[in-house]
């Protein structure tokens, strides 16, 4: 199935980076002098143990200025990132009072832009939610709600997508299916996907970075070339997974 | 030694009656004010004590409570108004009058002296404020009838206890329930002198404004004659020595030592019942007939229904 | 249906308890009349009770409307900016601290003996609960949603952003908390109206209770009290039902099911 085209108005997806990042809480220094580059038009997966600071890096790129984190944020085309980023969190956070369709169009309403219900409906249809348009979130399962959150993210039509463990709250089967659908939809955009699941990183990442250690350091793990999503059963993927796990273990030591 | 002991014993015996004084609770109709001059004099001059009575004067939080509490046996004596007594007896409260404190009406319709109301007929279409609900509309009805008006020709508003402020600020054109010995000097002190229409001048039979009542089954209570006797001494003292009585009044209630109470006291003295125990049965008969005609009571009883006959 | 039956059963039990007390203690009718006497008063004076009940109802409903609007506005103000909060908070707290009975005569003096002073009283008495509920609700937006809103509207310069945020996000999110405040208001507004009538009025159930009490018509006073209680309960149920309709996703759930 054709991937969703990157909207021309936002420009081609730029590469984004945070350089010289420090994360300190009181006397503890989680990391310092970190440089993270999210390559243009490709999906970068950031892997690491809980609490290492992956979410802080992602939120900094989203413009949310998390506590304790400092660093320089830039896009490679020199323009500010505000308004060019879409955020997807592990909690769907749909508004309970609006229908699925209205939830998808929330961003437009908040910005005062014209709502485009047909585009929203088409997005939802591609994700298999064409029968749920008028339902309220309370009537949906967790997997369906996260799909709606994905549709909302895509509706924003932003060149940069930041995803913070978007599937971690779902069961394995739903997670697997949603990973596949997501990979299809985000192709061509600049994506940073934070995850703690090595399998997920390998399925979805053009590039996989590991953030681990005390203080934390970023290391890249080589991944096989080829189209996404990768097949987890393939031999080179399995080999990459053991390399990934070794890297995680080594940093933890 | 023996003489000392004997003297001490004699002293104790002499003090014994005072130690054994009977308690008596008196619920006033309102906060202490010059209308209670005779009571306060009886207390401050020691007349109650001489009668072996330990009298407690209590001001109520709700003026409607005292007669009910006395009827229910929770207090001994209540101060109330003669029309109110007739109303309550008609409702089945077992109350009987034992003494009178003020034996003229004090109630009046008050208007601003320089206001548009010169006669009662001028009240047509105007707004009249009143306070304690009960029989105001009967009084007003009679007064308006004398002027050729009906109660439907005026607008009645319950201003609660803000009679003077309501009249002074012009929120109402007239008030009923203004006591000619209190609200009138109050208006003058507010800089808004008032003129009154006395109720008994305009169609209402004369009645006792302030009386003391007890529960009907207390006819044989030995404290009551002593209470009334002391009350009479108090009234006599006020009538004969008004200046000294005022001094005793403010000594007992220092927070009432102001211009308004002083003026009110002077206006009240001539209206105190010189013979508190005296009873005019005709007053009860006439007032009962008046209230029955006004539709406020169902049956007009005999004087013995309302008072302990001497 | 079961709810109504349960309600009637409770009522019947109360009336029975009342009658038993009257039988056992045999209080005089001017202290505590029995249910039969009060029922008679309800029937005989039905017209009078309805007339005055209507007046009081108007005061309560208008007071609720005015007080709720003011409370919603103040609540938004309290939650919106720090400066407004410092300005408004002392006023709001003072409005609650001042006893209603102290303010009532002043209101009657300023606004007269008609409906205005009673509406003002009722508004005043519900202002604090509604304001606090609204301020609470509007500041408790899920932080993840708040982040989402920031990212979505970042870089967008169209004016009126704050208002759109309130209308589409903070406002609806505050509805459950506001609903709690409005439920309290529905229960408390009648008190304001009646106290206002006690202090200066020409009609209404509070005025009627005063009149009846002064004439030792305690049965009529109880009858007026019952009418007032019925009105208050009906108002509460109405407000509750309306809130459930307006915000079905925020309907109170039983914690134990």
CSV table of N, CA and C in Angstrom, one decimal, chain A residues 42-179:
chain,number,residue,atom,x,y,z
A,42,UNK,N,14.0,9.5,7.7
A,42,UNK,CA,14.2,8.1,8.1
A,42,UNK,C,13.8,7.9,9.5
A,43,UNK,N,13.6,6.7,9.9
A,43,UNK,CA,13.1,6.4,11.3
A,43,UNK,C,14.3,6.0,12.1
A,44,UNK,N,14.6,6.8,13.2
A,44,UNK,CA,15.6,6.5,14.1
A,44,UNK,C,15.0,5.9,15.4
A,45,UNK,N,15.4,4.7,15.8
A,45,UNK,CA,14.9,4.2,17.1
A,45,UNK,C,15.9,4.4,18.2
A,46,UNK,N,15.4,4.9,19.3
A,46,UNK,CA,16.3,5.1,20.4
A,46,UNK,C,15.9,4.1,21.5
A,47,UNK,N,16.9,3.3,21.9
A,47,UNK,CA,16.6,2.2,22.8
A,47,UNK,C,17.4,2.4,24.1
A,48,UNK,N,16.8,1.9,25.2
A,48,UNK,CA,17.6,2.0,26.4
A,48,UNK,C,16.8,1.6,27.6
A,49,UNK,N,17.4,1.4,28.7
A,49,UNK,CA,16.7,1.0,29.9
A,49,UNK,C,15.8,2.2,30.4
A,50,UNK,N,14.9,1.8,31.3
A,50,UNK,CA,14.0,2.9,31.9
A,50,UNK,C,14.8,3.9,32.7
A,51,UNK,N,14.4,5.1,32.6
A,51,UNK,CA,14.9,6.2,33.4
A,51,UNK,C,16.3,6.7,32.9
A,52,UNK,N,16.7,6.3,31.7
A,52,UNK,CA,18.1,6.7,31.3
A,52,UNK,C,18.0,8.1,30.7
A,53,UNK,N,16.8,8.5,30.3
A,53,UNK,CA,16.7,9.9,29.8
A,53,UNK,C,16.2,10.0,28.4
A,54,UNK,N,15.8,8.8,27.8
A,54,UNK,CA,15.3,8.8,26.4
A,54,UNK,C,14.2,9.8,26.2
A,55,UNK,N,13.2,9.7,27.1
A,55,UNK,CA,12.0,10.5,27.0
A,55,UNK,C,12.3,12.0,27.1
A,56,UNK,N,13.3,12.3,27.9
A,56,UNK,CA,13.7,13.7,28.1
A,56,UNK,C,14.2,14.3,26.8
A,57,UNK,N,15.1,13.5,26.1
A,57,UNK,CA,15.6,13.9,24.8
A,57,UNK,C,14.5,14.1,23.8
A,58,UNK,N,13.5,13.2,23.8
A,58,UNK,CA,12.4,13.3,22.8
A,58,UNK,C,11.6,14.6,23.1
A,59,UNK,N,11.3,14.8,24.4
A,59,UNK,CA,10.5,15.9,24.8
A,59,UNK,C,11.2,17.2,24.5
A,60,UNK,N,12.5,17.2,24.6
A,60,UNK,CA,13.2,18.4,24.3
A,60,UNK,C,13.1,18.8,22.8
A,61,UNK,N,13.2,17.7,21.9
A,61,UNK,CA,13.0,17.9,20.5
A,61,UNK,C,11.5,18.4,20.2
A,62,UNK,N,10.6,18.0,21.1
A,62,UNK,CA,9.2,18.4,20.8
A,62,UNK,C,9.0,19.9,21.3
A,63,UNK,N,10.0,20.5,21.9
A,63,UNK,CA,9.8,21.8,22.3
A,63,UNK,C,9.2,22.0,23.7
A,64,UNK,N,9.2,20.9,24.5
A,64,UNK,CA,8.5,20.9,25.8
A,64,UNK,C,9.4,21.2,26.9
A,65,UNK,N,10.7,21.4,26.6
A,65,UNK,CA,11.7,21.9,27.7
A,65,UNK,C,11.6,21.1,29.0
A,66,UNK,N,11.9,19.8,28.9
A,66,UNK,CA,11.8,19.0,30.2
A,66,UNK,C,12.8,19.5,31.2
A,67,UNK,N,12.4,19.3,32.5
A,67,UNK,CA,13.2,19.8,33.6
A,67,UNK,C,14.6,19.1,33.6
A,68,UNK,N,15.6,19.8,33.9
A,68,UNK,CA,16.9,19.2,34.0
A,68,UNK,C,17.7,19.1,32.8
A,69,UNK,N,17.1,19.3,31.6
A,69,UNK,CA,17.8,19.0,30.4
A,69,UNK,C,18.1,20.3,29.7
A,70,UNK,N,19.4,20.4,29.2
A,70,UNK,CA,19.8,21.6,28.4
A,70,UNK,C,20.5,21.1,27.2
A,71,UNK,N,20.4,21.8,26.1
A,71,UNK,CA,21.1,21.4,24.9
A,71,UNK,C,20.6,22.3,23.8
A,72,UNK,N,21.2,22.2,22.6
A,72,UNK,CA,20.8,23.0,21.5
A,72,UNK,C,20.0,22.2,20.5
A,73,UNK,N,18.9,22.7,20.2
A,73,UNK,CA,18.0,22.0,19.2
A,73,UNK,C,18.0,22.7,17.9
A,74,UNK,N,18.2,21.9,16.8
A,74,UNK,CA,18.2,22.5,15.5
A,74,UNK,C,17.7,21.6,14.4
A,75,UNK,N,17.2,22.2,13.3
A,75,UNK,CA,16.9,21.4,12.1
A,75,UNK,C,17.9,21.8,11.1
A,76,UNK,N,18.1,20.9,10.2
A,76,UNK,CA,19.2,21.1,9.3
A,76,UNK,C,18.9,22.1,8.2
A,77,UNK,N,17.6,22.5,8.1
A,77,UNK,CA,17.3,23.6,7.1
A,77,UNK,C,17.3,25.0,7.8
A,78,UNK,N,17.7,25.0,9.1
A,78,UNK,CA,17.9,26.3,9.8
A,78,UNK,C,16.6,26.9,10.3
A,79,UNK,N,15.4,26.4,10.0
A,79,UNK,CA,14.2,27.0,10.4
A,79,UNK,C,13.8,26.4,11.8
A,80,UNK,N,13.1,27.2,12.6
A,80,UNK,CA,12.6,26.6,13.9
A,80,UNK,C,11.7,25.4,13.7
A,81,UNK,N,11.8,24.6,14.8
A,81,UNK,CA,11.0,23.3,14.7
A,81,UNK,C,9.6,23.5,15.1
A,82,UNK,N,9.2,24.6,15.8
A,82,UNK,CA,7.9,24.7,16.3
A,82,UNK,C,6.9,24.6,15.2
A,83,UNK,N,5.8,23.8,15.4
A,83,UNK,CA,4.8,23.7,14.4
A,83,UNK,C,5.1,22.7,13.3
A,84,UNK,N,6.3,22.1,13.4
A,84,UNK,CA,6.7,21.1,12.4
A,84,UNK,C,6.8,19.7,13.0
A,85,UNK,N,6.3,19.6,14.2
A,85,UNK,CA,6.5,18.3,15.0
A,85,UNK,C,5.2,17.8,15.4
A,86,UNK,N,5.0,16.5,15.3
A,86,UNK,CA,3.8,15.8,15.9
A,86,UNK,C,4.3,14.8,16.9
A,87,UNK,N,3.5,14.7,18.0
A,87,UNK,CA,4.0,13.9,19.2
A,87,UNK,C,3.0,12.8,19.4
A,88,UNK,N,3.5,11.6,19.7
A,88,UNK,CA,2.6,10.5,20.0
A,88,UNK,C,3.2,9.8,21.3
A,89,UNK,N,2.4,9.7,22.3
A,89,UNK,CA,2.8,9.3,23.6
A,89,UNK,C,2.3,7.8,23.8
A,90,UNK,N,2.9,7.2,24.9
A,90,UNK,CA,2.4,5.8,25.1
A,90,UNK,C,1.0,5.8,25.6
A,91,UNK,N,0.6,6.9,26.3
A,91,UNK,CA,-0.9,6.9,26.6
A,91,UNK,C,-1.6,7.7,25.6
A,92,UNK,N,-2.7,7.1,25.1
A,92,UNK,CA,-3.4,7.7,23.9
A,92,UNK,C,-3.9,9.1,24.2
A,93,UNK,N,-4.3,9.3,25.5
A,93,UNK,CA,-4.9,10.6,25.8
A,93,UNK,C,-5.8,11.2,24.8
A,94,UNK,N,-6.8,10.5,24.5
A,94,UNK,CA,-7.9,11.0,23.6
A,94,UNK,C,-8.8,11.7,24.6
A,95,UNK,N,-9.4,12.8,24.1
A,95,UNK,CA,-10.4,13.5,24.9
A,95,UNK,C,-11.7,12.7,25.0
A,96,UNK,N,-12.1,12.4,26.3
A,96,UNK,CA,-13.3,11.5,26.4
A,96,UNK,C,-14.6,12.1,25.9
A,97,UNK,N,-14.7,13.4,25.7
A,97,UNK,CA,-16.0,14.0,25.4
A,97,UNK,C,-16.2,14.1,23.9
A,98,UNK,N,-15.2,13.8,23.1
A,98,UNK,CA,-15.3,14.0,21.6
A,98,UNK,C,-15.3,12.6,21.0
A,99,UNK,N,-15.9,12.6,19.8
A,99,UNK,CA,-15.9,11.3,19.0
A,99,UNK,C,-14.6,11.1,18.5
A,100,UNK,N,-14.4,9.9,17.9
A,100,UNK,CA,-13.1,9.5,17.3
A,100,UNK,C,-12.7,10.5,16.2
A,101,UNK,N,-13.6,10.8,15.4
A,101,UNK,CA,-13.4,11.7,14.3
A,101,UNK,C,-12.9,13.1,14.8
A,102,UNK,N,-13.6,13.6,15.8
A,102,UNK,CA,-13.3,14.9,16.4
A,102,UNK,C,-12.0,14.9,17.1
A,103,UNK,N,-11.7,13.7,17.7
A,103,UNK,CA,-10.4,13.6,18.4
A,103,UNK,C,-9.2,13.7,17.4
A,104,UNK,N,-9.4,13.1,16.2
A,104,UNK,CA,-8.4,13.2,15.2
A,104,UNK,C,-8.2,14.6,14.8
A,105,UNK,N,-9.2,15.4,14.7
A,105,UNK,CA,-9.2,16.8,14.2
A,105,UNK,C,-8.9,17.8,15.3
A,106,UNK,N,-8.5,17.3,16.5
A,106,UNK,CA,-8.4,18.2,17.7
A,106,UNK,C,-7.3,19.3,17.4
A,107,UNK,N,-6.2,18.9,16.8
A,107,UNK,CA,-5.2,19.9,16.5
A,107,UNK,C,-5.7,21.1,15.7
A,108,UNK,N,-6.4,20.8,14.6
A,108,UNK,CA,-6.9,21.8,13.8
A,108,UNK,C,-7.8,22.8,14.6
A,109,UNK,N,-8.7,22.2,15.4
A,109,UNK,CA,-9.6,23.0,16.2
A,109,UNK,C,-8.8,24.0,17.1
A,110,UNK,N,-7.8,23.4,17.8
A,110,UNK,CA,-7.0,24.2,18.7
A,110,UNK,C,-6.3,25.3,18.0
A,111,UNK,N,-5.8,25.0,16.8
A,111,UNK,CA,-5.1,26.1,16.0
A,111,UNK,C,-6.0,27.1,15.4
A,112,UNK,N,-7.3,26.7,15.3
A,112,UNK,CA,-8.3,27.6,14.6
A,112,UNK,C,-8.2,27.4,13.1
A,113,UNK,N,-7.6,26.3,12.7
A,113,UNK,CA,-7.7,26.0,11.2
A,113,UNK,C,-9.0,25.3,10.9
A,114,UNK,N,-9.3,25.3,9.6
A,114,UNK,CA,-10.5,24.6,9.1
A,114,UNK,C,-10.3,23.1,9.3
A,115,UNK,N,-11.3,22.4,9.8
A,115,UNK,CA,-11.3,21.0,10.0
A,115,UNK,C,-11.5,20.3,8.7
A,116,UNK,N,-10.8,19.2,8.5
A,116,UNK,CA,-11.0,18.4,7.2
A,116,UNK,C,-11.5,17.0,7.5
A,117,UNK,N,-12.8,16.9,7.7
A,117,UNK,CA,-13.4,15.6,8.2
A,117,UNK,C,-13.1,14.5,7.2
A,118,UNK,N,-13.1,14.8,5.9
A,118,UNK,CA,-12.9,13.7,4.9
A,118,UNK,C,-11.5,13.1,5.0
A,119,UNK,N,-10.5,14.0,5.2
A,119,UNK,CA,-9.1,13.5,5.3
A,119,UNK,C,-9.0,12.7,6.6
A,120,UNK,N,-9.6,13.2,7.7
A,120,UNK,CA,-9.6,12.4,8.9
A,120,UNK,C,-10.2,11.1,8.8
A,121,UNK,N,-11.4,11.0,8.1
A,121,UNK,CA,-12.1,9.8,7.9
A,121,UNK,C,-11.2,8.8,7.1
A,122,UNK,N,-10.6,9.4,6.1
A,122,UNK,CA,-9.7,8.5,5.2
A,122,UNK,C,-8.6,7.9,6.0
A,123,UNK,N,-7.9,8.7,6.9
A,123,UNK,CA,-6.9,8.2,7.7
A,123,UNK,C,-7.4,7.1,8.6
A,124,UNK,N,-8.5,7.3,9.3
A,124,UNK,CA,-9.1,6.3,10.2
A,124,UNK,C,-9.4,5.1,9.4
A,125,UNK,N,-9.9,5.3,8.2
A,125,UNK,CA,-10.3,4.1,7.4
A,125,UNK,C,-9.0,3.3,7.1
A,126,UNK,N,-7.9,3.9,6.8
A,126,UNK,CA,-6.7,3.2,6.4
A,126,UNK,C,-6.2,2.3,7.6
A,127,UNK,N,-6.6,2.8,8.8
A,127,UNK,CA,-6.2,2.1,10.0
A,127,UNK,C,-7.3,1.2,10.5
A,128,UNK,N,-8.3,0.9,9.7
A,128,UNK,CA,-9.3,0.0,10.0
A,128,UNK,C,-10.4,0.5,11.0
A,129,UNK,N,-10.5,1.8,11.1
A,129,UNK,CA,-11.4,2.3,12.1
A,129,UNK,C,-12.7,3.0,11.5
A,130,UNK,N,-13.0,2.6,10.2
A,130,UNK,CA,-14.1,3.3,9.5
A,130,UNK,C,-15.4,3.1,10.2
A,131,UNK,N,-15.6,2.1,11.0
A,131,UNK,CA,-16.8,1.9,11.7
A,131,UNK,C,-16.9,2.6,13.1
A,132,UNK,N,-15.8,3.2,13.5
A,132,UNK,CA,-15.7,3.8,14.8
A,132,UNK,C,-15.8,5.3,14.8
A,133,UNK,N,-16.0,5.9,13.7
A,133,UNK,CA,-15.9,7.4,13.6
A,133,UNK,C,-16.7,8.1,14.6
A,134,UNK,N,-18.0,7.7,14.9
A,134,UNK,CA,-18.8,8.4,15.8
A,134,UNK,C,-18.7,8.0,17.2
A,135,UNK,N,-17.9,7.0,17.5
A,135,UNK,CA,-17.9,6.4,18.8
A,135,UNK,C,-17.1,7.3,19.7
A,136,UNK,N,-17.3,7.2,21.0
A,136,UNK,CA,-16.5,7.9,22.0
A,136,UNK,C,-15.4,7.0,22.5
A,137,UNK,N,-14.2,7.6,22.9
A,137,UNK,CA,-13.1,6.7,23.2
A,137,UNK,C,-13.4,5.6,24.3
A,138,UNK,N,-14.3,5.9,25.2
A,138,UNK,CA,-14.7,4.9,26.2
A,138,UNK,C,-15.2,3.6,25.6
A,139,UNK,N,-15.7,3.7,24.4
A,139,UNK,CA,-16.2,2.5,23.8
A,139,UNK,C,-15.2,1.7,23.0
A,140,UNK,N,-13.9,2.1,23.0
A,140,UNK,CA,-12.9,1.4,22.2
A,140,UNK,C,-12.0,0.6,23.1
A,141,UNK,N,-11.3,-0.4,22.5
A,141,UNK,CA,-10.3,-1.1,23.2
A,141,UNK,C,-9.0,-0.3,23.2
A,142,UNK,N,-8.0,-0.8,24.0
A,142,UNK,CA,-6.8,0.0,24.1
A,142,UNK,C,-6.1,0.1,22.7
A,143,UNK,N,-6.1,-1.0,22.0
A,143,UNK,CA,-5.5,-1.0,20.7
A,143,UNK,C,-6.1,-0.1,19.7
A,144,UNK,N,-7.4,-0.1,19.8
A,144,UNK,CA,-8.2,0.9,18.9
A,144,UNK,C,-7.9,2.3,19.3
A,145,UNK,N,-7.8,2.6,20.6
A,145,UNK,CA,-7.5,3.9,21.0
A,145,UNK,C,-6.2,4.4,20.5
A,146,UNK,N,-5.2,3.5,20.6
A,146,UNK,CA,-3.9,3.9,20.2
A,146,UNK,C,-3.8,4.1,18.7
A,147,UNK,N,-4.6,3.4,17.9
A,147,UNK,CA,-4.8,3.6,16.5
A,147,UNK,C,-5.3,5.0,16.2
A,148,UNK,N,-6.3,5.4,17.0
A,148,UNK,CA,-6.9,6.7,16.9
A,148,UNK,C,-5.8,7.8,17.1
A,149,UNK,N,-5.0,7.5,18.2
A,149,UNK,CA,-3.9,8.4,18.5
A,149,UNK,C,-3.0,8.5,17.3
A,150,UNK,N,-2.7,7.4,16.7
A,150,UNK,CA,-1.8,7.4,15.5
A,150,UNK,C,-2.4,8.2,14.4
A,151,UNK,N,-3.8,8.0,14.2
A,151,UNK,CA,-4.4,8.8,13.1
A,151,UNK,C,-4.4,10.2,13.4
A,152,UNK,N,-4.5,10.6,14.7
A,152,UNK,CA,-4.4,12.0,15.1
A,152,UNK,C,-3.0,12.6,14.8
A,153,UNK,N,-2.0,11.8,15.1
A,153,UNK,CA,-0.6,12.2,14.8
A,153,UNK,C,-0.4,12.4,13.3
A,154,UNK,N,-1.0,11.5,12.5
A,154,UNK,CA,-0.8,11.6,11.1
A,154,UNK,C,-1.6,12.7,10.5
A,155,UNK,N,-2.8,13.0,11.1
A,155,UNK,CA,-3.6,14.1,10.6
A,155,UNK,C,-2.9,15.4,10.7
A,156,UNK,N,-2.0,15.5,11.7
A,156,UNK,CA,-1.3,16.8,11.9
A,156,UNK,C,-0.4,17.0,10.7
A,157,UNK,N,-0.1,16.0,9.9
A,157,UNK,CA,0.7,16.2,8.7
A,157,UNK,C,2.0,17.0,8.9
A,158,UNK,N,2.7,16.6,9.9
A,158,UNK,CA,4.0,17.3,10.2
A,158,UNK,C,5.1,16.5,9.7
A,159,UNK,N,6.2,17.2,9.3
A,159,UNK,CA,7.3,16.4,8.7
A,159,UNK,C,8.1,15.7,9.7
A,160,UNK,N,8.1,16.0,11.0
A,160,UNK,CA,8.8,15.3,12.0
A,160,UNK,C,7.8,14.7,13.0
A,161,UNK,N,8.0,13.4,13.2
A,161,UNK,CA,7.2,12.7,14.2
A,161,UNK,C,8.0,12.2,15.3
A,162,UNK,N,7.6,12.4,16.5
A,162,UNK,CA,8.3,12.0,17.7
A,162,UNK,C,7.4,11.0,18.4
A,163,UNK,N,7.8,9.8,18.7
A,163,UNK,CA,7.0,8.8,19.3
A,163,UNK,C,7.7,8.2,20.5
A,164,UNK,N,7.0,8.3,21.7
A,164,UNK,CA,7.6,7.9,23.0
A,164,UNK,C,6.9,6.6,23.4
A,165,UNK,N,7.6,5.5,23.1
A,165,UNK,CA,7.1,4.2,23.5
A,165,UNK,C,5.6,4.0,23.2
A,166,UNK,N,5.2,4.3,21.9
A,166,UNK,CA,3.8,4.4,21.6
A,166,UNK,C,3.0,3.1,21.7
A,167,UNK,N,3.7,1.9,21.7
A,167,UNK,CA,2.9,0.6,21.8
A,167,UNK,C,3.1,-0.1,23.0
A,168,UNK,N,3.9,0.5,24.0
A,168,UNK,CA,4.3,-0.3,25.2
A,168,UNK,C,3.1,-0.8,26.0
A,169,UNK,N,2.0,-0.1,25.9
A,169,UNK,CA,0.8,-0.4,26.8
A,169,UNK,C,-0.1,-1.5,26.1
A,170,UNK,N,0.3,-1.9,25.0
A,170,UNK,CA,-0.6,-2.9,24.3
A,170,UNK,C,-0.1,-4.3,24.4
A,171,UNK,N,-1.0,-5.2,24.1
A,171,UNK,CA,-0.6,-6.6,24.2
A,171,UNK,C,0.2,-7.0,23.0
A,172,UNK,N,0.9,-8.1,23.0
A,172,UNK,CA,1.9,-8.4,22.0
A,172,UNK,C,1.4,-8.5,20.6
A,173,UNK,N,0.2,-9.1,20.5
A,173,UNK,CA,-0.4,-9.3,19.1
A,173,UNK,C,-0.7,-7.9,18.5
A,174,UNK,N,-1.5,-7.1,19.3
A,174,UNK,CA,-1.9,-5.8,18.8
A,174,UNK,C,-0.7,-5.0,18.5
A,175,UNK,N,0.3,-5.1,19.4
A,175,UNK,CA,1.6,-4.3,19.2
A,175,UNK,C,2.2,-4.7,17.8
A,176,UNK,N,2.3,-5.9,17.6
A,176,UNK,CA,2.9,-6.4,16.3
A,176,UNK,C,2.2,-5.8,15.1
A,177,UNK,N,0.8,-5.9,15.2
A,177,UNK,CA,0.0,-5.4,14.0
A,177,UNK,C,0.2,-3.9,13.8
A,178,UNK,N,0.1,-3.2,14.9
A,178,UNK,CA,0.2,-1.8,14.9
A,178,UNK,C,1.6,-1.3,14.4
A,179,UNK,N,2.6,-2.0,14.8
A,179,UNK,CA,4.0,-1.7,14.3
A,179,UNK,C,4.0,-1.7,12.8
